[in-house]
mmCIF file of C-alpha atoms in Angstrom:
data_model
loop_
_atom_site.group_PDB
_atom_site.id
_atom_site.type_symbol
_atom_site.label_atom_id
_atom_site.label_comp_id
_atom_site.label_asym_id
_atom_site.label_seq_id
_atom_site.Cartn_x
_atom_site.Cartn_y
_atom_site.Cartn_z
ATOM 1 C CA MET A 195 130.339 130.429 73.153
ATOM 2 C CA MET A 196 126.642 131.208 73.012
ATOM 3 C CA PHE A 197 125.835 127.468 72.629
ATOM 4 C CA ARG A 198 127.640 126.838 76.031
ATOM 5 C CA LEU A 199 125.785 129.739 77.757
ATOM 6 C CA LEU A 200 122.515 128.493 76.513
ATOM 7 C CA LEU A 201 123.497 124.924 77.677
ATOM 8 C CA ALA A 202 124.463 126.115 81.076
ATOM 9 C CA ALA A 203 121.190 128.089 81.320
ATOM 10 C CA LEU A 204 119.175 125.080 80.455
ATOM 11 C CA LEU A 205 120.761 122.938 83.079
ATOM 12 C CA LEU A 206 120.296 125.505 85.727
ATOM 13 C CA VAL A 207 116.670 125.866 84.851
ATOM 14 C CA HIS A 208 116.183 122.061 85.188
ATOM 15 C CA SER A 209 117.875 121.897 88.682
ATOM 16 C CA GLY A 210 116.137 125.035 89.964
ATOM 17 C CA LEU A 211 112.637 123.515 89.980
ATOM 18 C CA ARG A 212 111.111 123.973 93.268
ATOM 19 C CA ALA A 213 107.704 123.154 94.830
ATOM 20 C CA GLU A 214 108.366 125.500 97.629
ATOM 21 C CA PRO A 215 110.515 128.707 98.060
ATOM 22 C CA ALA A 216 114.094 128.477 99.377
ATOM 23 C CA ALA A 217 113.464 130.581 102.390
ATOM 24 C CA GLU A 218 113.345 128.774 105.651
ATOM 25 C CA LYS A 219 109.974 127.810 107.080
ATOM 26 C CA ALA A 220 109.340 128.620 110.633
ATOM 27 C CA GLY A 221 109.287 125.505 112.819
ATOM 28 C CA PHE A 222 111.013 123.254 110.411
ATOM 29 C CA ALA A 223 114.810 122.180 109.951
ATOM 30 C CA PRO A 224 116.549 124.061 107.140
ATOM 31 C CA ARG A 225 117.276 120.819 105.286
ATOM 32 C CA LEU A 226 115.754 117.453 105.402
ATOM 33 C CA ILE A 227 116.695 115.112 108.280
ATOM 34 C CA ILE A 228 116.251 111.483 108.789
ATOM 35 C CA TYR A 229 116.604 109.410 112.031
ATOM 36 C CA ASN A 230 115.428 106.403 113.872
ATOM 37 C CA ALA A 231 112.864 107.026 116.717
ATOM 38 C CA LYS A 232 111.581 104.842 119.532
ATOM 39 C CA GLY A 233 108.513 105.537 121.675
ATOM 40 C CA PRO A 234 106.051 103.952 124.106
ATOM 41 C CA ALA A 235 104.320 100.615 123.285
ATOM 42 C CA ASN A 236 102.063 100.808 120.290
ATOM 43 C CA SER A 237 102.808 104.398 119.637
ATOM 44 C CA CYS A 238 103.160 103.822 115.929
ATOM 45 C CA GLY A 239 100.395 101.229 115.762
ATOM 46 C CA PRO A 240 99.663 97.839 117.290
ATOM 47 C CA GLY A 241 102.862 96.228 118.274
ATOM 48 C CA CYS A 242 104.862 99.116 116.868
ATOM 49 C CA ASP A 243 107.289 101.337 118.897
ATOM 50 C CA ARG A 244 109.995 102.156 116.381
ATOM 51 C CA TRP A 245 109.689 104.301 113.195
ATOM 52 C CA ILE A 246 111.766 106.349 110.907
ATOM 53 C CA ALA A 247 111.160 110.272 111.071
ATOM 54 C CA ILE A 248 111.786 112.339 108.014
ATOM 55 C CA GLU A 249 111.250 115.974 108.522
ATOM 56 C CA GLY A 250 112.326 119.556 107.468
ATOM 57 C CA GLN A 251 112.753 121.291 104.185
ATOM 58 C CA VAL A 252 113.715 119.052 101.125
ATOM 59 C CA ASP A 253 117.047 120.477 99.869
ATOM 60 C CA GLU A 254 119.244 119.527 97.019
ATOM 61 C CA GLY A 255 121.380 116.958 99.018
ATOM 62 C CA ALA A 256 118.604 115.251 100.675
ATOM 63 C CA ALA A 257 118.382 112.339 98.320
ATOM 64 C CA ALA A 258 121.898 111.274 99.011
ATOM 65 C CA ARG A 259 121.431 111.430 102.773
ATOM 66 C CA VAL A 260 118.375 109.448 102.683
ATOM 67 C CA VAL A 261 119.970 106.875 100.435
ATOM 68 C CA ARG A 262 122.772 106.457 102.759
ATOM 69 C CA PHE A 263 120.584 106.195 105.821
ATOM 70 C CA LEU A 264 118.053 103.630 104.510
ATOM 71 C CA ARG A 265 120.965 101.520 103.204
ATOM 72 C CA ASP A 266 121.659 100.496 106.822
ATOM 73 C CA VAL A 267 117.909 99.960 107.735
ATOM 74 C CA LYS A 268 117.203 96.352 107.059
ATOM 75 C CA ASP A 269 113.715 96.569 108.543
ATOM 76 C CA THR A 270 111.753 97.605 105.406
ATOM 77 C CA LYS A 271 108.377 97.387 107.368
ATOM 78 C CA ARG A 272 109.269 99.972 109.716
ATOM 79 C CA PRO A 273 106.975 103.062 109.134
ATOM 80 C CA ILE A 274 108.201 106.215 107.975
ATOM 81 C CA TYR A 275 106.574 109.447 109.382
ATOM 82 C CA PHE A 276 106.872 112.747 107.305
ATOM 83 C CA HIS A 277 106.456 116.158 108.545
ATOM 84 C CA SER A 278 107.778 118.803 106.046
ATOM 85 C CA PRO A 279 106.735 122.061 104.295
ATOM 86 C CA GLY A 280 108.189 121.076 100.932
ATOM 87 C CA GLY A 281 111.236 122.131 99.067
ATOM 88 C CA SER A 282 113.062 121.000 95.908
ATOM 89 C CA VAL A 283 111.391 118.757 93.428
ATOM 90 C CA ARG A 284 114.178 116.653 91.831
ATOM 91 C CA PRO A 285 115.511 115.004 95.112
ATOM 92 C CA SER A 286 111.870 114.340 96.173
ATOM 93 C CA TYR A 287 111.460 112.179 92.851
ATOM 94 C CA VAL A 288 114.672 110.282 93.765
ATOM 95 C CA ILE A 289 113.704 109.490 97.388
ATOM 96 C CA ALA A 290 110.109 108.501 96.257
ATOM 97 C CA ARG A 291 111.572 105.853 93.896
ATOM 98 C CA LEU A 292 113.731 104.531 96.631
ATOM 99 C CA LEU A 293 110.749 104.215 98.983
ATOM 100 C CA ARG A 294 108.919 102.502 96.098
ATOM 101 C CA SER A 295 111.646 99.854 95.766
ATOM 102 C CA ARG A 296 111.461 99.235 99.472
ATOM 103 C CA LYS A 297 107.693 98.900 99.437
ATOM 104 C CA ALA A 298 107.715 101.537 102.190
ATOM 105 C CA VAL A 299 104.901 102.341 104.652
ATOM 106 C CA ALA A 300 104.515 106.121 104.937
ATOM 107 C CA ARG A 301 102.450 108.271 107.200
ATOM 108 C CA ILE A 302 102.299 111.772 108.041
ATOM 109 C CA GLY A 303 103.264 112.717 111.728
ATOM 110 C CA ARG A 304 105.294 114.804 113.938
ATOM 111 C CA THR A 305 108.046 113.092 115.798
ATOM 112 C CA ILE A 306 108.583 114.818 119.173
ATOM 113 C CA ALA A 307 111.842 114.014 120.686
ATOM 114 C CA THR A 308 111.482 113.777 124.499
ATOM 115 C CA GLY A 309 115.084 114.988 124.920
ATOM 116 C CA CYS A 310 113.960 118.231 123.419
ATOM 117 C CA ALA A 311 111.194 119.028 125.751
ATOM 118 C CA GLY A 312 112.495 122.618 126.554
ATOM 119 C CA GLY A 313 113.332 123.538 122.859
ATOM 120 C CA THR A 314 111.481 123.949 119.702
ATOM 121 C CA GLN A 315 112.321 120.558 118.099
ATOM 122 C CA VAL A 316 114.300 122.457 115.508
ATOM 123 C CA ASP A 317 116.751 124.372 117.617
ATOM 124 C CA ALA A 318 120.522 123.614 117.272
ATOM 125 C CA ALA A 319 120.536 121.466 120.465
ATOM 126 C CA CYS A 320 117.599 119.425 119.415
ATOM 127 C CA LEU A 321 118.879 118.963 115.879
ATOM 128 C CA LYS A 322 122.156 117.555 117.434
ATOM 129 C CA ILE A 323 120.226 114.998 119.340
ATOM 130 C CA LYS A 324 118.177 113.874 116.300
ATOM 131 C CA MET A 325 121.166 113.748 113.990
ATOM 132 C CA ALA A 326 123.545 112.028 116.358
ATOM 133 C CA GLY A 327 123.041 108.727 114.779
ATOM 134 C CA GLY A 328 121.344 106.768 117.624
ATOM 135 C CA GLU A 329 117.874 105.992 118.288
ATOM 136 C CA VAL A 330 115.919 108.962 119.653
ATOM 137 C CA GLU A 331 113.395 108.526 122.360
ATOM 138 C CA ALA A 332 110.332 110.110 121.036
ATOM 139 C CA GLU A 333 106.396 110.425 120.932
ATOM 140 C CA LEU A 334 104.361 110.744 117.850
ATOM 141 C CA THR A 335 101.499 112.897 117.022
ATOM 142 C CA THR A 336 99.422 113.402 113.661
ATOM 143 C CA ARG A 337 97.726 116.433 114.941
ATOM 144 C CA ASN A 338 99.003 119.474 112.967
ATOM 145 C CA ALA A 339 101.376 117.342 111.000
ATOM 146 C CA MET A 340 101.809 118.173 107.371
ATOM 147 C CA CYS A 341 103.424 116.958 104.136
ATOM 148 C CA ASN A 342 103.005 119.759 101.669
ATOM 149 C CA SER A 343 104.275 120.584 98.301
ATOM 150 C CA ALA A 344 107.443 118.613 97.317
ATOM 151 C CA CYS A 345 107.156 116.445 100.488
ATOM 152 C CA GLY A 346 103.953 115.060 98.890
ATOM 153 C CA TYR A 347 106.197 113.570 96.146
ATOM 154 C CA LEU A 348 108.178 111.751 98.671
ATOM 155 C CA PHE A 349 105.071 110.428 100.361
ATOM 156 C CA PHE A 350 103.573 109.140 97.095
ATOM 157 C CA GLY A 351 106.688 106.852 96.629
ATOM 158 C CA ALA A 352 105.410 104.658 99.529
ATOM 159 C CA THR A 353 103.394 101.499 98.466
ATOM 160 C CA THR A 354 101.327 101.997 101.648
ATOM 161 C CA ARG A 355 100.094 105.577 102.337
ATOM 162 C CA GLU A 356 98.253 106.621 105.365
ATOM 163 C CA VAL A 357 97.080 110.263 105.961
ATOM 164 C CA ALA A 358 95.423 110.663 109.460
ATOM 165 C CA PRO A 359 92.015 112.501 109.685
ATOM 166 C CA ASP A 360 93.967 115.455 111.618
ATOM 167 C CA ALA A 361 97.038 115.643 109.327
ATOM 168 C CA VAL A 362 97.188 117.222 106.035
ATOM 169 C CA ILE A 363 98.906 116.930 102.631
ATOM 170 C CA ALA A 364 98.714 120.065 100.320
ATOM 171 C CA VAL A 365 99.789 120.600 96.779
ATOM 172 C CA HIS A 366 100.399 123.437 94.374
ATOM 173 C CA ASN A 367 102.301 123.913 91.086
ATOM 174 C CA SER A 368 106.061 124.300 90.995
ATOM 175 C CA ARG A 369 108.147 127.212 89.934
ATOM 176 C CA LEU A 370 111.457 127.349 87.958
ATOM 177 C CA LYS A 371 114.400 129.494 89.210
ATOM 178 C CA LEU A 372 116.465 130.678 86.347
ATOM 179 C CA PHE A 373 120.118 131.586 86.794
ATOM 180 C CA VAL A 374 121.668 133.233 83.704
ATOM 181 C CA ARG A 375 125.018 134.517 83.028
ATOM 182 C CA GLY A 376 126.000 136.189 79.751
ATOM 183 C CA PRO A 377 124.340 138.076 77.036
ATOM 184 C CA ILE A 378 121.022 136.258 76.795
ATOM 185 C CA SER A 379 118.002 138.161 75.669
ATOM 186 C CA ALA A 380 114.562 138.399 77.555
ATOM 187 C CA GLN A 381 112.964 136.433 74.777
ATOM 188 C CA GLN A 382 115.508 133.491 74.938
ATOM 189 C CA ILE A 383 114.863 133.501 78.801
ATOM 190 C CA ALA A 384 111.133 133.495 78.242
ATOM 191 C CA ASP A 385 111.631 130.538 75.911
ATOM 192 C CA PHE A 386 113.840 128.693 78.346
ATOM 193 C CA LYS A 387 111.179 128.970 81.021
ATOM 194 C CA GLN A 388 108.493 127.787 78.806
ATOM 195 C CA ARG A 389 110.319 124.774 77.673
ATOM 196 C CA GLY A 390 111.398 124.062 81.251
ATOM 197 C CA MET A 391 107.866 124.167 82.793
ATOM 198 C CA GLU A 392 106.686 122.000 79.945
ATOM 199 C CA ARG A 393 109.295 119.477 80.657
ATOM 200 C CA ALA A 394 108.557 119.740 84.432
ATOM 201 C CA ASP A 395 104.834 119.148 83.836
ATOM 202 C CA ARG A 396 105.688 116.158 81.717
ATOM 203 C CA GLU A 397 108.028 114.705 84.437
ATOM 204 C CA ARG A 398 105.428 115.238 87.208
ATOM 205 C CA ALA A 399 102.580 113.620 85.246
ATOM 206 C CA ALA A 400 104.650 110.623 84.517
ATOM 207 C CA PHE A 401 105.784 110.369 87.973
ATOM 208 C CA VAL A 402 102.286 110.597 89.544
ATOM 209 C CA VAL A 403 101.030 107.786 87.341
ATOM 210 C CA SER A 404 104.146 105.681 88.049
ATOM 211 C CA MET A 405 103.402 105.964 91.801
ATOM 212 C CA GLY A 406 99.818 104.348 91.256
ATOM 213 C CA ILE A 407 98.050 107.685 91.598
ATOM 214 C CA SER A 408 95.317 108.985 89.431
ATOM 215 C CA ARG A 409 96.317 111.491 86.700
ATOM 216 C CA GLU A 410 93.474 113.585 88.346
ATOM 217 C CA LEU A 411 95.897 114.806 90.966
ATOM 218 C CA ASP A 412 98.316 116.057 88.378
ATOM 219 C CA ASP A 413 95.429 118.057 86.804
ATOM 220 C CA LEU A 414 94.588 119.537 89.991
ATOM 221 C CA ILE A 415 98.116 120.385 90.733
ATOM 222 C CA LYS A 416 98.304 122.408 87.517
ATOM 223 C CA THR A 417 95.353 124.600 88.600
ATOM 224 C CA VAL A 418 96.832 125.649 92.043
ATOM 225 C CA LYS A 419 99.208 128.656 91.660
ATOM 226 C CA PHE A 420 102.646 128.275 93.352
ATOM 227 C CA GLU A 421 101.763 131.249 95.689
ATOM 228 C CA SER A 422 98.649 129.326 96.926
ATOM 229 C CA MET A 423 98.111 125.925 98.463
ATOM 230 C CA HIS A 424 95.325 123.358 98.227
ATOM 231 C CA ILE A 425 94.777 120.971 101.011
ATOM 232 C CA LEU A 426 93.679 117.722 99.558
ATOM 233 C CA THR A 427 90.177 116.654 101.004
ATOM 234 C CA ARG A 428 89.603 113.206 102.401
ATOM 235 C CA ALA A 429 87.377 112.387 99.280
ATOM 236 C CA GLU A 430 90.397 113.517 97.037
ATOM 237 C CA LEU A 431 92.847 111.389 98.926
ATOM 238 C CA TYR A 432 90.495 108.381 98.383
ATOM 239 C CA ARG A 433 89.554 109.171 94.705
ATOM 240 C CA PHE A 434 93.241 109.749 93.607
ATOM 241 C CA GLY A 435 94.402 106.597 95.300
ATOM 242 C CA ILE A 436 96.551 108.238 97.877
ATOM 243 C CA ASP A 437 94.888 106.739 100.802
ATOM 244 C CA ARG A 438 92.022 104.306 99.984
ATOM 245 C CA ARG A 439 91.035 103.542 103.721
ATOM 246 C CA PRO A 440 87.174 103.724 103.996
ATOM 247 C CA GLN A 441 87.633 104.861 107.646
ATOM 248 C CA PRO A 442 90.797 106.268 108.694
ATOM 249 C CA GLU A 443 91.086 107.098 112.432
ATOM 250 C CA THR A 444 93.642 108.422 114.878
ATOM 251 C CA ALA A 445 94.714 106.964 118.079
ATOM 252 C CA TRP A 446 93.237 108.128 121.392
ATOM 253 C CA THR A 447 95.457 110.871 122.614
ATOM 254 C CA LEU A 448 95.667 113.247 125.584
ATOM 255 C CA GLU A 449 94.923 116.888 124.801
ATOM 256 C CA ALA A 450 96.589 119.440 127.112
ATOM 257 C CA ALA A 451 93.898 122.021 126.968
ATOM 258 C CA ALA A 452 92.707 124.330 129.623
ATOM 259 C CA ARG A 453 90.440 121.414 130.547
ATOM 260 C CA PRO A 454 92.292 118.240 129.394
ATOM 261 C CA TYR A 455 90.515 115.490 127.557
ATOM 262 C CA VAL A 456 91.222 112.361 125.602
ATOM 263 C CA ARG A 457 90.635 112.687 121.883
ATOM 264 C CA LYS A 458 90.045 110.498 118.896
ATOM 265 C CA VAL A 459 89.122 111.564 115.297
ATOM 266 C CA ALA A 460 87.775 109.486 112.445
ATOM 267 C CA ALA A 461 86.610 110.090 108.854
ATOM 268 C CA ALA A 462 83.960 107.618 107.442
ATOM 269 C CA ARG A 463 83.379 107.044 103.740
ATOM 270 C CA GLN A 464 79.815 107.821 102.577
ATOM 271 C CA GLY A 465 78.421 105.765 99.697
ATOM 272 C CA ASP A 466 80.930 105.301 96.911
ATOM 273 C CA GLY A 467 83.656 107.509 98.396
ATOM 274 C CA ALA A 468 82.454 110.984 96.829
ATOM 275 C CA SER A 469 82.215 112.296 100.443
ATOM 276 C CA PHE A 470 83.529 111.440 103.976
ATOM 277 C CA ARG A 471 82.039 112.404 107.285
ATOM 278 C CA THR A 472 84.417 113.840 110.107
ATOM 279 C CA MET A 473 83.640 112.500 113.637
ATOM 280 C CA GLU A 474 85.476 113.274 116.960
ATOM 281 C CA TRP A 475 85.242 111.685 120.395
ATOM 282 C CA ARG A 476 86.215 113.657 123.527
ATOM 283 C CA LEU A 477 86.404 111.829 126.926
ATOM 284 C CA PHE A 478 86.504 114.136 129.933
ATOM 285 C CA CYS A 479 87.090 113.317 133.530
ATOM 286 C CA GLU A 480 84.619 115.099 135.862
ATOM 287 C CA ASN A 481 86.049 113.193 139.041
ATOM 288 C CA LYS A 482 87.724 110.016 139.890
ATOM 289 C CA ASP A 483 84.558 107.980 139.202
ATOM 290 C CA ARG A 484 82.813 110.106 136.724
ATOM 291 C CA ALA A 485 83.547 110.485 133.098
ATOM 292 C CA ARG A 486 81.764 112.291 130.240
ATOM 293 C CA LEU A 487 81.912 111.310 126.626
ATOM 294 C CA THR A 488 81.348 113.779 123.905
ATOM 295 C CA PHE A 489 80.685 112.705 120.251
ATOM 296 C CA VAL A 490 80.866 115.398 117.654
ATOM 297 C CA ARG A 491 80.165 114.944 113.943
ATOM 298 C CA GLU A 492 79.240 116.562 110.744
ATOM 299 C CA SER A 493 75.322 116.838 110.631
ATOM 300 C CA ASP A 494 73.517 114.397 108.346
ATOM 301 C CA GLN A 495 72.183 116.460 105.530
ATOM 302 C CA SER A 496 69.884 113.942 104.399
ATOM 303 C CA GLY A 497 67.689 113.939 107.530
ATOM 304 C CA GLY A 498 66.108 110.389 107.652
ATOM 305 C CA GLY A 499 64.096 110.633 110.995
ATOM 306 C CA LEU A 500 64.709 111.039 114.638
ATOM 307 C CA LYS A 501 68.397 109.778 115.534
ATOM 308 C CA LYS A 502 69.629 107.999 118.705
ATOM 309 C CA MET A 503 73.416 107.579 119.160
ATOM 310 C CA MET A 504 75.165 104.957 121.460
ATOM 311 C CA LEU A 505 78.839 103.732 122.121
ATOM 312 C CA MET A 506 78.947 100.057 122.856
ATOM 313 C CA ALA A 507 81.709 97.976 124.582
ATOM 314 C CA GLY A 508 80.053 94.503 124.480
ATOM 315 C CA SER A 509 76.286 93.997 124.421
ATOM 316 C CA ASP A 510 75.478 95.260 127.825
ATOM 317 C CA LYS A 511 77.825 98.067 128.461
ATOM 318 C CA SER A 512 77.022 101.145 126.553
ATOM 319 C CA VAL A 513 76.797 104.940 126.515
ATOM 320 C CA ALA A 514 73.468 106.222 125.227
ATOM 321 C CA PHE A 515 73.643 109.626 124.047
ATOM 322 C CA GLY A 516 69.873 110.141 123.694
ATOM 323 C CA ARG A 517 67.920 111.780 120.721
ATOM 324 C CA TYR A 518 68.617 115.484 120.828
ATOM 325 C CA PRO A 519 72.017 116.659 119.941
ATOM 326 C CA ALA A 520 73.225 120.320 120.420
ATOM 327 C CA ARG A 521 73.822 122.056 116.990
ATOM 328 C CA ILE A 522 76.911 124.065 116.457
ATOM 329 C CA GLY A 523 77.357 125.209 112.931
ATOM 330 C CA LYS A 524 77.336 122.221 110.591
ATOM 331 C CA PHE A 525 78.274 119.933 113.447
ATOM 332 C CA GLU A 526 75.944 118.015 115.995
ATOM 333 C CA VAL A 527 77.194 117.335 119.567
ATOM 334 C CA TRP A 528 76.167 114.482 121.515
ATOM 335 C CA SER A 529 77.212 114.025 125.340
ATOM 336 C CA ASP A 530 76.385 111.894 128.132
ATOM 337 C CA VAL A 531 78.004 110.692 131.488
ATOM 338 C CA VAL A 532 79.841 107.229 131.476
ATOM 339 C CA ALA A 533 78.840 104.958 134.280
ATOM 340 C CA PRO A 534 81.969 103.332 136.242
ATOM 341 C CA ASP A 535 81.113 99.858 134.896
ATOM 342 C CA ALA A 536 80.813 101.131 131.407
ATOM 343 C CA MET A 537 84.018 103.024 131.684
ATOM 344 C CA GLN A 538 85.746 99.883 132.682
ATOM 345 C CA ALA A 539 84.417 97.872 129.886
ATOM 346 C CA ILE A 540 85.491 100.612 127.401
ATOM 347 C CA LEU A 541 88.918 100.623 128.708
ATOM 348 C CA THR A 542 89.439 96.719 128.436
ATOM 349 C CA ALA A 543 87.782 96.392 125.030
ATOM 350 C CA SER A 544 89.899 95.716 121.969
ATOM 351 C CA HIS A 545 87.423 97.734 119.886
ATOM 352 C CA LEU A 546 84.226 99.730 120.427
ATOM 353 C CA GLN A 547 80.990 99.887 118.366
ATOM 354 C CA MET A 548 79.207 103.137 117.427
ATOM 355 C CA GLY A 549 75.344 102.505 116.915
ATOM 356 C CA GLU A 550 73.003 104.933 115.175
ATOM 357 C CA GLY A 551 69.381 104.213 115.587
ATOM 358 C CA THR A 552 66.900 105.839 113.259
ATOM 359 C CA LEU A 553 63.204 106.118 114.057
ATOM 360 C CA SER A 554 61.067 106.212 110.912
ATOM 361 C CA ALA A 555 57.721 107.926 110.504
ATOM 362 C CA GLY A 556 56.177 104.397 110.881
ATOM 363 C CA GLY A 557 57.730 104.071 114.363
ATOM 364 C CA LYS A 558 60.173 101.404 113.209
ATOM 365 C CA THR A 559 63.865 101.850 114.513
ATOM 366 C CA THR A 560 66.822 100.710 112.353
ATOM 367 C CA LEU A 561 70.290 100.490 113.778
ATOM 368 C CA ALA A 562 73.541 100.975 111.783
ATOM 369 C CA THR A 563 76.780 100.220 113.440
ATOM 370 C CA PHE A 564 80.553 100.731 112.864
ATOM 371 C CA ASP A 565 83.575 99.815 114.817
ATOM 372 C CA ILE A 566 86.422 102.092 116.282
ATOM 373 C CA ASP A 567 89.602 101.015 117.753
ATOM 374 C CA THR A 568 90.830 101.631 121.194
ATOM 375 C CA LEU A 569 94.641 102.085 120.461
ATOM 376 C CA GLY A 570 95.959 104.510 122.962
ATOM 377 C CA LEU A 571 92.880 104.856 125.182
ATOM 378 C CA GLY A 572 94.186 103.133 128.242
ATOM 379 C CA ALA A 573 97.395 105.164 128.409
ATOM 380 C CA SER A 574 95.718 108.448 127.820
ATOM 381 C CA TRP A 575 92.930 107.909 130.348
ATOM 382 C CA THR A 576 95.579 106.941 132.921
ATOM 383 C CA GLN A 577 97.372 110.333 132.203
ATOM 384 C CA LEU A 578 94.031 112.206 132.262
ATOM 385 C CA LEU A 579 93.115 110.714 135.737
ATOM 386 C CA ALA A 580 96.421 112.258 137.240
ATOM 387 C CA SER A 581 94.730 115.696 136.846
ATOM 388 C CA CYS A 582 91.154 114.504 137.758
ATOM 389 C CA PRO A 583 89.476 115.996 140.778
ATOM 390 C CA ALA A 584 88.716 113.907 143.768
ATOM 391 C CA ASN A 585 85.467 111.931 144.060
ATOM 392 C CA THR A 586 83.965 114.647 146.404
ATOM 393 C CA ALA A 587 84.235 117.161 143.615
ATOM 394 C CA ARG A 588 80.882 118.491 142.407
ATOM 395 C CA PRO A 589 80.340 117.033 138.959
ATOM 396 C CA ALA A 590 80.459 119.353 136.034
ATOM 397 C CA ALA A 591 77.249 120.490 134.527
ATOM 398 C CA ALA A 592 76.057 118.378 131.481
ATOM 399 C CA SER A 593 76.719 121.072 129.048
ATOM 400 C CA SER A 594 80.133 122.118 130.262
ATOM 401 C CA SER A 595 82.016 120.041 127.839
ATOM 402 C CA LEU A 596 80.253 121.920 124.845
ATOM 403 C CA ASN A 597 82.166 125.016 125.590
ATOM 404 C CA ILE A 598 85.554 123.661 124.615
ATOM 405 C CA ASN A 599 85.757 124.208 120.974
ATOM 406 C CA ALA A 600 83.263 121.401 120.177
ATOM 407 C CA ALA A 601 83.708 121.336 116.431
ATOM 408 C CA PRO A 602 86.102 118.490 115.274
ATOM 409 C CA ALA A 603 89.660 119.547 114.718
ATOM 410 C CA ILE A 604 89.360 118.963 110.813
ATOM 411 C CA PRO A 605 92.455 119.525 108.790
ATOM 412 C CA ALA A 606 91.214 122.770 106.964
ATOM 413 C CA THR A 607 91.490 124.612 110.363
ATOM 414 C CA SER A 608 93.760 122.696 112.769
ATOM 415 C CA ALA A 609 96.642 121.738 110.604
ATOM 416 C CA ALA A 610 96.731 124.242 107.833
ATOM 417 C CA PRO A 611 99.969 124.331 105.918
ATOM 418 C CA ALA A 612 102.406 127.188 106.341
ATOM 419 C CA SER A 613 101.355 130.114 104.073
ATOM 420 C CA PRO A 614 103.711 130.755 101.142
ATOM 421 C CA PRO A 615 105.602 134.008 100.999
ATOM 422 C CA LYS A 616 103.758 136.960 99.338
#
């Protein structure tokens, strides 16, 4: 009899492994849902307007639902966007291995169903739309998107993994929940917990390596308490092999702020990848013929002489920001008016080029350049123009755009994961 009780307890310990508490997280469906979504042209990348959305808390029945859903999706190249606070570990491993077998493309992003505009995206009416079985009309955004805790294990299963500069993936250690019936001593329970956690640690370490990710990630996870959360930095994403892109960037998107603007964020690898530099572009409409472009980036700690920044759309159409940026904390802010002909060139270009000129003590200028894409720029600018003042309006002062939270929306502040319960 005692042997049967011990065996039952061991089984329950193993199935009770969680990387997030069972309590529902605000803003997320109580269980993992998966559906097909369709958006505007190029909404999920060049030539891509359809994707698979996986969102909500990872529950014990999640793996079976995902398996059934993907069985009918023949297009294995269709990207999968995750937005989840975490949940149960075991189904996450199962789903991850399925995604690996499909050579899936995974990204972190929030799918906003347009039919749920008046709701919360997780209210009963909206969940009914998303789970009806058809293709859901939607929009995508990476800002404030997250894939935390157990969701990360799902994400690791993909062979192509992309974390946008304004999205986050956060990790922490798991916790075992033990359900015991019968006359079992406190020492036996402690032994079960210890053996269960040791087994869970071995399984996680093997899983991480099998997904092509550095064992360093597992070493890090073991140091983060269950009650806490560690947002993976861009350098860690690169070093661990999760996202090896040297310059990930977002599409240009319209931000519905008090003063609307079009925004783009990028992170550029420095040197051997030990660090990344966050950058953000903000395009404001001062009147129908007058735009202002603000470029914000983390300051260059190395110095290196007087700088001059410019944005180029072809050899003769550029925005020159000058030599003297404003300083806001650790960020430098460059701003300049965009002439109408330069604006037209920017809108029609397939890519833009940022140039940084450095004037040395000897009076020689060296120019370093890098490209950024224009995905989403035209559509976002058209939306912004709808709220732009008429041409007769008095242009805003040159410094006016600096008052609107000039620091880039880096993940540590703009998309922090939901706090675990006390």
